[in-house]
Amino acid sequence: MMEANKTLVMEFVLTGLTDLPGLQVPLFLVFLVIYLTTMVGNLGLIFLIWKDPHLHTPMYSFLGSLAFADACSSSSVTPKMLINFLSVNHTISLVECISQFYIFASSANTECFLLVVMAYDRYVAICNPLLYPMVMYNIFCTQLIGVSYIIGFLHPMMHVGLLFRLTFCKSNVIHYFYCEILQLFKMSCTDPRVNMLLIFVFSVFIQSFTFMSIIISYTHVLLAVLKKKSEKGRNKAFSTCSAHLLSVSLFYGTLFFMYVRPGSRSAEKQDKLYSLFYTIIIPLLNPFIYSLRNKEVIGALKRIINK
């Protein structure tokens, strides 16, 4: 542990999920299976969408982009955690730590905006089906995906830039399984209040704006679905939208708890659980949430297998 106020910290120690030696190998095996399943699920979904012409539609282009963001999100955190389960040395350099935060934050931000785009796509498809081909044409869809990624990757740059104004000279032990930015603030010898304020303000703005946009879109969708006379049409619309809403609820629920609500010491263990959920579990669940009840995806998988 570094001596406070004397030596600048240039590397940190990640304590991980637990320091109990007997749990390291079992946890390694559990999270290895989770990570491999996550990558197979998300990259497999991207492959299906690319390979099958029936899935060359705006909705599946957005879904493929979301799967890529989930793969990036999981890969930014899980590999280092797996290494630490089997390693005595749990150190991570300052540059590696900030890089890990940037990749994860960029993926999470991108996912926020992609979920808005997907909600808008369903709104146009269900509320204005005749206008859908004219509104959601290929170039416009590509632009929506591009803007989502550009905003997603630009926004965390501000927080990364502000991190470099901080000096770390307190403890170098991060009681977490990855470089979570709020944990870094606790170790700063420089006053991090500006950083914390900007994190809070931008988190509230981005999460509230994107979440409300999604809710407004799906409110219109729900009203339109209830007016449909065809039971088959209603069931198909409900099936698609329920998958989207489940993913949105899981994603935003954990983010709101982490970055918008006021923090407290008693909530540190809960924060670690929330972080585990949105960094590792949500990227695992998303491809299955969107695929298991999706006849087009299942049909595409059968066609690939039967070739």
PDB file of C-alpha atoms in Angstrom:
ATOM      1  CA  MET A   1       0.000   0.000   0.000  1.00  0.00           C
ATOM      2  CA  MET A   2       1.358   3.411  -0.972  1.00  0.00           C
ATOM      3  CA  GLU A   3       2.223   5.930   1.692  1.00  0.00           C
ATOM      4  CA  ALA A   4      -0.337   8.717   1.717  1.00  0.00           C
ATOM      5  CA  ASN A   5       0.630  12.137   0.377  1.00  0.00           C
ATOM      6  CA  LYS A   6       4.242  11.061  -0.383  1.00  0.00           C
ATOM      7  CA  THR A   7       4.287   8.724  -3.358  1.00  0.00           C
ATOM      8  CA  LEU A   8       2.157   9.097  -6.461  1.00  0.00           C
ATOM      9  CA  VAL A   9       0.246   5.946  -7.346  1.00  0.00           C
ATOM     10  CA  MET A  10       0.897   4.701 -10.890  1.00  0.00           C
ATOM     11  CA  GLU A  11      -0.707   1.280 -10.494  1.00  0.00           C
ATOM     12  CA  PHE A  12      -3.590  -0.154  -8.517  1.00  0.00           C
ATOM     13  CA  VAL A  13      -4.537  -3.470  -6.954  1.00  0.00           C
ATOM     14  CA  LEU A  14      -7.978  -4.889  -7.780  1.00  0.00           C
ATOM     15  CA  THR A  15      -9.337  -6.925  -4.873  1.00  0.00           C
ATOM     16  CA  GLY A  16     -11.930  -8.611  -7.101  1.00  0.00           C
ATOM     17  CA  LEU A  17     -15.193 -10.152  -5.984  1.00  0.00           C
ATOM     18  CA  THR A  18     -13.729 -11.959  -2.972  1.00  0.00           C
ATOM     19  CA  ASP A  19     -10.365 -12.538  -1.309  1.00  0.00           C
ATOM     20  CA  LEU A  20     -11.215 -16.097  -0.205  1.00  0.00           C
ATOM     21  CA  PRO A  21      -8.632 -18.451  -1.832  1.00  0.00           C
ATOM     22  CA  GLY A  22     -11.028 -21.396  -1.986  1.00  0.00           C
ATOM     23  CA  LEU A  23     -13.460 -19.500  -4.216  1.00  0.00           C
ATOM     24  CA  GLN A  24     -10.995 -18.265  -6.842  1.00  0.00           C
ATOM     25  CA  VAL A  25     -10.985 -21.361  -9.096  1.00  0.00           C
ATOM     26  CA  PRO A  26     -14.768 -22.001  -8.893  1.00  0.00           C
ATOM     27  CA  LEU A  27     -15.444 -18.325  -9.685  1.00  0.00           C
ATOM     28  CA  PHE A  28     -12.954 -18.474 -12.557  1.00  0.00           C
ATOM     29  CA  LEU A  29     -14.827 -21.433 -14.076  1.00  0.00           C
ATOM     30  CA  VAL A  30     -18.240 -19.789 -13.597  1.00  0.00           C
ATOM     31  CA  PHE A  31     -17.217 -16.498 -15.191  1.00  0.00           C
ATOM     32  CA  LEU A  32     -15.258 -18.232 -17.951  1.00  0.00           C
ATOM     33  CA  VAL A  33     -18.446 -20.063 -18.968  1.00  0.00           C
ATOM     34  CA  ILE A  34     -20.416 -16.796 -18.725  1.00  0.00           C
ATOM     35  CA  TYR A  35     -17.865 -14.926 -20.862  1.00  0.00           C
ATOM     36  CA  LEU A  36     -17.651 -17.628 -23.539  1.00  0.00           C
ATOM     37  CA  THR A  37     -21.457 -17.847 -23.666  1.00  0.00           C
ATOM     38  CA  THR A  38     -21.673 -14.048 -23.928  1.00  0.00           C
ATOM     39  CA  MET A  39     -19.232 -13.918 -26.830  1.00  0.00           C
ATOM     40  CA  VAL A  40     -20.804 -16.866 -28.661  1.00  0.00           C
ATOM     41  CA  GLY A  41     -24.288 -15.387 -28.164  1.00  0.00           C
ATOM     42  CA  ASN A  42     -23.453 -11.856 -29.301  1.00  0.00           C
ATOM     43  CA  LEU A  43     -20.951 -12.653 -32.061  1.00  0.00           C
ATOM     44  CA  GLY A  44     -23.166 -15.534 -33.213  1.00  0.00           C
ATOM     45  CA  LEU A  45     -26.111 -13.143 -33.482  1.00  0.00           C
ATOM     46  CA  ILE A  46     -23.980 -10.706 -35.511  1.00  0.00           C
ATOM     47  CA  PHE A  47     -22.921 -13.576 -37.810  1.00  0.00           C
ATOM     48  CA  LEU A  48     -26.531 -14.707 -38.314  1.00  0.00           C
ATOM     49  CA  ILE A  49     -27.663 -11.178 -39.176  1.00  0.00           C
ATOM     50  CA  TRP A  50     -24.763 -10.763 -41.625  1.00  0.00           C
ATOM     51  CA  LYS A  51     -25.198 -14.196 -43.228  1.00  0.00           C
ATOM     52  CA  ASP A  52     -28.984 -14.483 -43.618  1.00  0.00           C
ATOM     53  CA  PRO A  53     -30.637 -12.156 -46.202  1.00  0.00           C
ATOM     54  CA  HIS A  54     -33.967 -12.432 -44.340  1.00  0.00           C
ATOM     55  CA  LEU A  55     -32.383 -10.495 -41.453  1.00  0.00           C
ATOM     56  CA  HIS A  56     -31.062  -7.645 -43.606  1.00  0.00           C
ATOM     57  CA  THR A  57     -33.588  -5.192 -42.181  1.00  0.00           C
ATOM     58  CA  PRO A  58     -33.192  -2.053 -40.028  1.00  0.00           C
ATOM     59  CA  MET A  59     -34.361  -3.797 -36.850  1.00  0.00           C
ATOM     60  CA  TYR A  60     -31.696  -6.500 -37.128  1.00  0.00           C
ATOM     61  CA  SER A  61     -29.007  -3.996 -38.121  1.00  0.00           C
ATOM     62  CA  PHE A  62     -29.697  -2.199 -34.841  1.00  0.00           C
ATOM     63  CA  LEU A  63     -29.769  -5.505 -32.966  1.00  0.00           C
ATOM     64  CA  GLY A  64     -26.409  -6.500 -34.465  1.00  0.00           C
ATOM     65  CA  SER A  65     -24.929  -3.157 -33.420  1.00  0.00           C
ATOM     66  CA  LEU A  66     -26.264  -3.663 -29.891  1.00  0.00           C
ATOM     67  CA  ALA A  67     -24.717  -7.150 -29.804  1.00  0.00           C
ATOM     68  CA  PHE A  68     -21.345  -5.666 -30.801  1.00  0.00           C
ATOM     69  CA  ALA A  69     -21.591  -3.057 -28.014  1.00  0.00           C
ATOM     70  CA  ASP A  70     -22.405  -5.840 -25.527  1.00  0.00           C
ATOM     71  CA  ALA A  71     -19.406  -7.882 -26.711  1.00  0.00           C
ATOM     72  CA  CYS A  72     -17.132  -4.838 -26.237  1.00  0.00           C
ATOM     73  CA  SER A  73     -18.623  -4.118 -22.815  1.00  0.00           C
ATOM     74  CA  SER A  74     -18.053  -7.653 -21.558  1.00  0.00           C
ATOM     75  CA  SER A  75     -14.556  -7.876 -23.081  1.00  0.00           C
ATOM     76  CA  SER A  76     -13.459  -4.666 -21.364  1.00  0.00           C
ATOM     77  CA  VAL A  77     -13.996  -6.170 -17.905  1.00  0.00           C
ATOM     78  CA  THR A  78     -14.197  -9.977 -17.871  1.00  0.00           C
ATOM     79  CA  PRO A  79     -10.767 -11.053 -19.263  1.00  0.00           C
ATOM     80  CA  LYS A  80      -8.866  -9.064 -16.616  1.00  0.00           C
ATOM     81  CA  MET A  81     -11.156 -10.430 -13.914  1.00  0.00           C
ATOM     82  CA  LEU A  82     -10.519 -14.007 -15.120  1.00  0.00           C
ATOM     83  CA  ILE A  83      -6.745 -13.453 -15.044  1.00  0.00           C
ATOM     84  CA  ASN A  84      -6.956 -12.105 -11.491  1.00  0.00           C
ATOM     85  CA  PHE A  85      -8.860 -15.170 -10.272  1.00  0.00           C
ATOM     86  CA  LEU A  86      -5.798 -17.337 -11.047  1.00  0.00           C
ATOM     87  CA  SER A  87      -3.076 -14.775 -10.401  1.00  0.00           C
ATOM     88  CA  VAL A  88      -1.363 -13.706  -7.196  1.00  0.00           C
ATOM     89  CA  ASN A  89      -0.563 -10.321  -8.732  1.00  0.00           C
ATOM     90  CA  HIS A  90      -3.782  -8.288  -9.107  1.00  0.00           C
ATOM     91  CA  THR A  91      -2.127  -5.055 -10.183  1.00  0.00           C
ATOM     92  CA  ILE A  92      -3.324  -2.862 -13.034  1.00  0.00           C
ATOM     93  CA  SER A  93      -1.460   0.197 -14.325  1.00  0.00           C
ATOM     94  CA  LEU A  94      -3.045   3.646 -14.286  1.00  0.00           C
ATOM     95  CA  VAL A  95      -3.131   3.768 -18.103  1.00  0.00           C
ATOM     96  CA  GLU A  96      -4.637   0.268 -18.321  1.00  0.00           C
ATOM     97  CA  CYS A  97      -7.153   1.207 -15.635  1.00  0.00           C
ATOM     98  CA  ILE A  98      -8.294   4.341 -17.462  1.00  0.00           C
ATOM     99  CA  SER A  99      -8.399   2.423 -20.775  1.00  0.00           C
ATOM    100  CA  GLN A 100     -10.626  -0.213 -19.194  1.00  0.00           C
ATOM    101  CA  PHE A 101     -12.986   2.476 -17.914  1.00  0.00           C
ATOM    102  CA  TYR A 102     -13.063   4.223 -21.308  1.00  0.00           C
ATOM    103  CA  ILE A 103     -13.899   1.091 -23.327  1.00  0.00           C
ATOM    104  CA  PHE A 104     -16.613   0.037 -20.911  1.00  0.00           C
ATOM    105  CA  ALA A 105     -18.123   3.532 -20.575  1.00  0.00           C
ATOM    106  CA  SER A 106     -18.118   3.994 -24.358  1.00  0.00           C
ATOM    107  CA  SER A 107     -19.905   0.677 -24.882  1.00  0.00           C
ATOM    108  CA  ALA A 108     -22.496   1.472 -22.192  1.00  0.00           C
ATOM    109  CA  ASN A 109     -23.133   4.969 -23.602  1.00  0.00           C
ATOM    110  CA  THR A 110     -23.486   3.569 -27.112  1.00  0.00           C
ATOM    111  CA  GLU A 111     -25.989   1.020 -25.828  1.00  0.00           C
ATOM    112  CA  CYS A 112     -28.121   3.828 -24.334  1.00  0.00           C
ATOM    113  CA  PHE A 113     -28.485   5.507 -27.719  1.00  0.00           C
ATOM    114  CA  LEU A 114     -28.917   2.252 -29.651  1.00  0.00           C
ATOM    115  CA  LEU A 115     -31.841   1.340 -27.387  1.00  0.00           C
ATOM    116  CA  VAL A 116     -33.437   4.695 -28.294  1.00  0.00           C
ATOM    117  CA  VAL A 117     -32.899   3.980 -31.999  1.00  0.00           C
ATOM    118  CA  MET A 118     -34.440   0.518 -31.627  1.00  0.00           C
ATOM    119  CA  ALA A 119     -37.465   1.985 -29.831  1.00  0.00           C
ATOM    120  CA  TYR A 120     -37.889   4.579 -32.600  1.00  0.00           C
ATOM    121  CA  ASP A 121     -37.648   1.818 -35.209  1.00  0.00           C
ATOM    122  CA  ARG A 122     -40.491  -0.104 -33.522  1.00  0.00           C
ATOM    123  CA  TYR A 123     -42.507   3.108 -33.210  1.00  0.00           C
ATOM    124  CA  VAL A 124     -42.299   3.774 -36.963  1.00  0.00           C
ATOM    125  CA  ALA A 125     -42.881   0.107 -37.873  1.00  0.00           C
ATOM    126  CA  ILE A 126     -46.011  -0.273 -35.728  1.00  0.00           C
ATOM    127  CA  CYS A 127     -47.492   3.237 -35.667  1.00  0.00           C
ATOM    128  CA  ASN A 128     -46.689   4.225 -39.279  1.00  0.00           C
ATOM    129  CA  PRO A 129     -46.138   0.966 -41.195  1.00  0.00           C
ATOM    130  CA  LEU A 130     -46.862   2.517 -44.619  1.00  0.00           C
ATOM    131  CA  LEU A 131     -44.171   5.163 -44.088  1.00  0.00           C
ATOM    132  CA  TYR A 132     -41.627   2.693 -42.688  1.00  0.00           C
ATOM    133  CA  PRO A 133     -39.698   2.012 -45.957  1.00  0.00           C
ATOM    134  CA  MET A 134     -39.406   5.751 -46.638  1.00  0.00           C
ATOM    135  CA  VAL A 135     -38.391   6.701 -43.086  1.00  0.00           C
ATOM    136  CA  MET A 136     -36.071   3.813 -42.170  1.00  0.00           C
ATOM    137  CA  TYR A 137     -34.070   3.601 -45.392  1.00  0.00           C
ATOM    138  CA  ASN A 138     -30.568   2.086 -45.366  1.00  0.00           C
ATOM    139  CA  ILE A 139     -28.486   5.278 -45.315  1.00  0.00           C
ATOM    140  CA  PHE A 140     -30.570   6.793 -42.505  1.00  0.00           C
ATOM    141  CA  CYS A 141     -30.266   3.595 -40.428  1.00  0.00           C
ATOM    142  CA  THR A 142     -26.492   3.580 -40.934  1.00  0.00           C
ATOM    143  CA  GLN A 143     -26.387   7.220 -39.837  1.00  0.00           C
ATOM    144  CA  LEU A 144     -28.388   6.428 -36.682  1.00  0.00           C
ATOM    145  CA  ILE A 145     -25.974   3.628 -35.776  1.00  0.00           C
ATOM    146  CA  GLY A 146     -22.970   5.825 -36.569  1.00  0.00           C
ATOM    147  CA  VAL A 147     -24.233   8.726 -34.459  1.00  0.00           C
ATOM    148  CA  SER A 148     -24.936   6.348 -31.549  1.00  0.00           C
ATOM    149  CA  TYR A 149     -21.348   5.083 -31.625  1.00  0.00           C
ATOM    150  CA  ILE A 150     -19.828   8.543 -32.135  1.00  0.00           C
ATOM    151  CA  ILE A 151     -21.694  10.040 -29.158  1.00  0.00           C
ATOM    152  CA  GLY A 152     -21.077   6.879 -27.144  1.00  0.00           C
ATOM    153  CA  PHE A 153     -17.309   7.039 -27.652  1.00  0.00           C
ATOM    154  CA  LEU A 154     -16.928  10.838 -27.478  1.00  0.00           C
ATOM    155  CA  HIS A 155     -18.740  11.429 -24.174  1.00  0.00           C
ATOM    156  CA  PRO A 156     -16.399   9.313 -21.963  1.00  0.00           C
ATOM    157  CA  MET A 157     -13.393  11.169 -23.440  1.00  0.00           C
ATOM    158  CA  MET A 158     -14.394  14.167 -21.331  1.00  0.00           C
ATOM    159  CA  HIS A 159     -14.305  12.099 -18.137  1.00  0.00           C
ATOM    160  CA  VAL A 160     -11.016  10.460 -19.160  1.00  0.00           C
ATOM    161  CA  GLY A 161      -9.501  13.901 -19.772  1.00  0.00           C
ATOM    162  CA  LEU A 162     -10.655  15.065 -16.352  1.00  0.00           C
ATOM    163  CA  LEU A 163      -9.204  11.927 -14.744  1.00  0.00           C
ATOM    164  CA  PHE A 164      -5.733  13.061 -15.795  1.00  0.00           C
ATOM    165  CA  ARG A 165      -6.115  16.213 -13.684  1.00  0.00           C
ATOM    166  CA  LEU A 166      -6.306  14.000 -10.582  1.00  0.00           C
ATOM    167  CA  THR A 167      -3.322  12.691  -8.651  1.00  0.00           C
ATOM    168  CA  PHE A 168      -3.553   9.422  -6.741  1.00  0.00           C
ATOM    169  CA  CYS A 169      -1.420   9.220  -3.608  1.00  0.00           C
ATOM    170  CA  LYS A 170      -3.665   7.507  -1.069  1.00  0.00           C
ATOM    171  CA  SER A 171      -4.287   3.765  -0.984  1.00  0.00           C
ATOM    172  CA  ASN A 172      -3.675   1.967  -4.274  1.00  0.00           C
ATOM    173  CA  VAL A 173      -6.193  -0.781  -3.457  1.00  0.00           C
ATOM    174  CA  ILE A 174      -9.447  -0.729  -5.442  1.00  0.00           C
ATOM    175  CA  HIS A 175     -12.066  -2.783  -3.626  1.00  0.00           C
ATOM    176  CA  TYR A 176     -13.700  -3.725  -6.893  1.00  0.00           C
ATOM    177  CA  PHE A 177     -13.321  -6.209  -9.746  1.00  0.00           C
ATOM    178  CA  TYR A 178     -12.606  -3.546 -12.396  1.00  0.00           C
ATOM    179  CA  CYS A 179     -11.604   0.128 -12.629  1.00  0.00           C
ATOM    180  CA  GLU A 180     -14.928   1.742 -11.810  1.00  0.00           C
ATOM    181  CA  ILE A 181     -14.576   5.527 -11.996  1.00  0.00           C
ATOM    182  CA  LEU A 182     -16.314   6.298  -8.691  1.00  0.00           C
ATOM    183  CA  GLN A 183     -13.783   4.064  -6.934  1.00  0.00           C
ATOM    184  CA  LEU A 184     -10.919   6.053  -8.470  1.00  0.00           C
ATOM    185  CA  PHE A 185     -12.356   9.288  -7.086  1.00  0.00           C
ATOM    186  CA  LYS A 186     -12.068   7.883  -3.551  1.00  0.00           C
ATOM    187  CA  MET A 187      -8.296   7.509  -3.991  1.00  0.00           C
ATOM    188  CA  SER A 188      -7.645  10.957  -5.393  1.00  0.00           C
ATOM    189  CA  CYS A 189      -5.509  13.445  -3.481  1.00  0.00           C
ATOM    190  CA  THR A 190      -6.819  16.141  -5.826  1.00  0.00           C
ATOM    191  CA  ASP A 191     -10.347  17.354  -5.101  1.00  0.00           C
ATOM    192  CA  PRO A 192     -12.564  15.202  -7.387  1.00  0.00           C
ATOM    193  CA  ARG A 193     -15.780  17.171  -6.852  1.00  0.00           C
ATOM    194  CA  VAL A 194     -15.729  18.633 -10.379  1.00  0.00           C
ATOM    195  CA  ASN A 195     -15.354  15.119 -11.814  1.00  0.00           C
ATOM    196  CA  MET A 196     -18.128  13.766  -9.614  1.00  0.00           C
ATOM    197  CA  LEU A 197     -20.457  16.637 -10.479  1.00  0.00           C
ATOM    198  CA  LEU A 198     -19.962  16.126 -14.217  1.00  0.00           C
ATOM    199  CA  ILE A 199     -20.458  12.365 -13.897  1.00  0.00           C
ATOM    200  CA  PHE A 200     -23.718  12.977 -12.026  1.00  0.00           C
ATOM    201  CA  VAL A 201     -24.996  15.714 -14.388  1.00  0.00           C
ATOM    202  CA  PHE A 202     -24.199  13.848 -17.594  1.00  0.00           C
ATOM    203  CA  SER A 203     -25.486  10.545 -16.191  1.00  0.00           C
ATOM    204  CA  VAL A 204     -28.784  12.170 -15.222  1.00  0.00           C
ATOM    205  CA  PHE A 205     -29.091  13.926 -18.581  1.00  0.00           C
ATOM    206  CA  ILE A 206     -28.135  11.009 -20.841  1.00  0.00           C
ATOM    207  CA  GLN A 207     -29.974   8.330 -18.892  1.00  0.00           C
ATOM    208  CA  SER A 208     -33.099  10.459 -18.379  1.00  0.00           C
ATOM    209  CA  PHE A 209     -33.184  11.695 -21.981  1.00  0.00           C
ATOM    210  CA  THR A 210     -32.677   8.268 -23.534  1.00  0.00           C
ATOM    211  CA  PHE A 211     -34.964   6.490 -21.060  1.00  0.00           C
ATOM    212  CA  MET A 212     -37.810   8.996 -21.543  1.00  0.00           C
ATOM    213  CA  SER A 213     -37.399   8.788 -25.335  1.00  0.00           C
ATOM    214  CA  ILE A 214     -37.781   5.017 -25.116  1.00  0.00           C
ATOM    215  CA  ILE A 215     -40.819   5.252 -22.818  1.00  0.00           C
ATOM    216  CA  ILE A 216     -42.543   7.799 -25.099  1.00  0.00           C
ATOM    217  CA  SER A 217     -41.903   5.620 -28.164  1.00  0.00           C
ATOM    218  CA  TYR A 218     -43.247   2.496 -26.487  1.00  0.00           C
ATOM    219  CA  THR A 219     -46.268   4.315 -25.073  1.00  0.00           C
ATOM    220  CA  HIS A 220     -47.272   5.185 -28.649  1.00  0.00           C
ATOM    221  CA  VAL A 221     -46.481   1.612 -29.708  1.00  0.00           C
ATOM    222  CA  LEU A 222     -48.643   0.153 -26.929  1.00  0.00           C
ATOM    223  CA  LEU A 223     -51.595   2.367 -27.848  1.00  0.00           C
ATOM    224  CA  ALA A 224     -51.226   1.407 -31.518  1.00  0.00           C
ATOM    225  CA  VAL A 225     -50.983  -2.313 -30.686  1.00  0.00           C
ATOM    226  CA  LEU A 226     -54.139  -2.206 -28.556  1.00  0.00           C
ATOM    227  CA  LYS A 227     -56.017  -0.749 -31.534  1.00  0.00           C
ATOM    228  CA  LYS A 228     -54.981  -3.598 -33.838  1.00  0.00           C
ATOM    229  CA  LYS A 229     -57.845  -5.874 -34.826  1.00  0.00           C
ATOM    230  CA  SER A 230     -55.633  -8.815 -35.766  1.00  0.00           C
ATOM    231  CA  GLU A 231     -54.752 -10.983 -32.763  1.00  0.00           C
ATOM    232  CA  LYS A 232     -51.735 -12.356 -34.646  1.00  0.00           C
ATOM    233  CA  GLY A 233     -50.484  -8.821 -35.292  1.00  0.00           C
ATOM    234  CA  ARG A 234     -50.948  -7.885 -31.640  1.00  0.00           C
ATOM    235  CA  ASN A 235     -49.086 -10.969 -30.426  1.00  0.00           C
ATOM    236  CA  LYS A 236     -46.154 -10.379 -32.793  1.00  0.00           C
ATOM    237  CA  ALA A 237     -45.877  -6.721 -31.787  1.00  0.00           C
ATOM    238  CA  PHE A 238     -46.109  -7.546 -28.072  1.00  0.00           C
ATOM    239  CA  SER A 239     -43.484 -10.288 -28.434  1.00  0.00           C
ATOM    240  CA  THR A 240     -40.978  -7.963 -30.116  1.00  0.00           C
ATOM    241  CA  CYS A 241     -41.611  -4.995 -27.830  1.00  0.00           C
ATOM    242  CA  SER A 242     -41.606  -7.032 -24.615  1.00  0.00           C
ATOM    243  CA  ALA A 243     -38.076  -8.255 -25.414  1.00  0.00           C
ATOM    244  CA  HIS A 244     -36.919  -4.667 -25.961  1.00  0.00           C
ATOM    245  CA  LEU A 245     -38.588  -3.431 -22.781  1.00  0.00           C
ATOM    246  CA  LEU A 246     -37.085  -6.239 -20.681  1.00  0.00           C
ATOM    247  CA  SER A 247     -33.609  -5.350 -21.932  1.00  0.00           C
ATOM    248  CA  VAL A 248     -34.252  -1.635 -21.297  1.00  0.00           C
ATOM    249  CA  SER A 249     -35.522  -2.297 -17.753  1.00  0.00           C
ATOM    250  CA  LEU A 250     -32.492  -4.391 -16.795  1.00  0.00           C
ATOM    251  CA  PHE A 251     -29.999  -1.964 -18.320  1.00  0.00           C
ATOM    252  CA  TYR A 252     -31.426   1.318 -17.042  1.00  0.00           C
ATOM    253  CA  GLY A 253     -32.433  -0.046 -13.657  1.00  0.00           C
ATOM    254  CA  THR A 254     -28.852  -0.902 -12.719  1.00  0.00           C
ATOM    255  CA  LEU A 255     -27.392   2.293 -14.265  1.00  0.00           C
ATOM    256  CA  PHE A 256     -29.830   4.523 -12.361  1.00  0.00           C
ATOM    257  CA  PHE A 257     -28.954   2.812  -9.094  1.00  0.00           C
ATOM    258  CA  MET A 258     -25.217   3.151  -9.754  1.00  0.00           C
ATOM    259  CA  TYR A 259     -24.777   6.669 -11.111  1.00  0.00           C
ATOM    260  CA  VAL A 260     -27.889   8.737 -10.385  1.00  0.00           C
ATOM    261  CA  ARG A 261     -28.893   7.920  -6.826  1.00  0.00           C
ATOM    262  CA  PRO A 262     -26.826   9.395  -3.962  1.00  0.00           C
ATOM    263  CA  GLY A 263     -24.045   7.082  -2.774  1.00  0.00           C
ATOM    264  CA  SER A 264     -23.535   5.775   0.743  1.00  0.00           C
ATOM    265  CA  ARG A 265     -20.995   3.575   2.452  1.00  0.00           C
ATOM    266  CA  SER A 266     -23.616   0.986   3.299  1.00  0.00           C
ATOM    267  CA  ALA A 267     -24.403   0.680  -0.409  1.00  0.00           C
ATOM    268  CA  GLU A 268     -20.866  -0.313  -1.504  1.00  0.00           C
ATOM    269  CA  LYS A 269     -21.616  -4.053  -1.585  1.00  0.00           C
ATOM    270  CA  GLN A 270     -24.839  -3.381  -3.476  1.00  0.00           C
ATOM    271  CA  ASP A 271     -22.919  -1.225  -5.955  1.00  0.00           C
ATOM    272  CA  LYS A 272     -20.553  -4.114  -6.645  1.00  0.00           C
ATOM    273  CA  LEU A 273     -23.545  -6.362  -7.301  1.00  0.00           C
ATOM    274  CA  TYR A 274     -25.140  -3.791  -9.640  1.00  0.00           C
ATOM    275  CA  SER A 275     -21.815  -3.390 -11.457  1.00  0.00           C
ATOM    276  CA  LEU A 276     -21.509  -7.142 -11.873  1.00  0.00           C
ATOM    277  CA  PHE A 277     -25.010  -7.213 -13.305  1.00  0.00           C
ATOM    278  CA  TYR A 278     -24.597  -4.532 -15.973  1.00  0.00           C
ATOM    279  CA  THR A 279     -20.979  -5.317 -16.908  1.00  0.00           C
ATOM    280  CA  ILE A 280     -21.276  -9.097 -17.204  1.00  0.00           C
ATOM    281  CA  ILE A 281     -24.828 -10.413 -16.809  1.00  0.00           C
ATOM    282  CA  ILE A 282     -26.717  -8.029 -19.139  1.00  0.00           C
ATOM    283  CA  PRO A 283     -24.355  -8.658 -22.109  1.00  0.00           C
ATOM    284  CA  LEU A 284     -24.934 -12.378 -21.449  1.00  0.00           C
ATOM    285  CA  LEU A 285     -28.733 -12.074 -21.350  1.00  0.00           C
ATOM    286  CA  ASN A 286     -29.349  -9.667 -24.250  1.00  0.00           C
ATOM    287  CA  PRO A 287     -28.774 -12.053 -27.194  1.00  0.00           C
ATOM    288  CA  PHE A 288     -31.090 -14.599 -25.576  1.00  0.00           C
ATOM    289  CA  ILE A 289     -33.740 -12.007 -24.666  1.00  0.00           C
ATOM    290  CA  TYR A 290     -33.871 -10.854 -28.289  1.00  0.00           C
ATOM    291  CA  SER A 291     -33.525 -14.275 -29.922  1.00  0.00           C
ATOM    292  CA  LEU A 292     -35.337 -16.999 -27.984  1.00  0.00           C
ATOM    293  CA  ARG A 293     -38.851 -15.809 -28.907  1.00  0.00           C
ATOM    294  CA  ASN A 294     -37.837 -14.388 -32.281  1.00  0.00           C
ATOM    295  CA  LYS A 295     -39.031 -16.639 -35.103  1.00  0.00           C
ATOM    296  CA  GLU A 296     -36.906 -14.860 -37.725  1.00  0.00           C
ATOM    297  CA  VAL A 297     -33.672 -15.396 -35.766  1.00  0.00           C
ATOM    298  CA  ILE A 298     -34.538 -19.015 -34.951  1.00  0.00           C
ATOM    299  CA  GLY A 299     -35.436 -19.583 -38.612  1.00  0.00           C
ATOM    300  CA  ALA A 300     -32.107 -18.078 -39.717  1.00  0.00           C
ATOM    301  CA  LEU A 301     -30.252 -20.342 -37.283  1.00  0.00           C
ATOM    302  CA  LYS A 302     -32.047 -23.423 -38.654  1.00  0.00           C
ATOM    303  CA  ARG A 303     -31.207 -22.436 -42.235  1.00  0.00           C
ATOM    304  CA  ILE A 304     -27.517 -22.027 -41.348  1.00  0.00           C
ATOM    305  CA  ILE A 305     -27.433 -25.402 -39.540  1.00  0.00           C
ATOM    306  CA  ASN A 306     -29.218 -27.222 -42.387  1.00  0.00           C
ATOM    307  CA  LYS A 307     -26.833 -25.944 -45.077  1.00  0.00           C
TER     308      LYS A 307
END
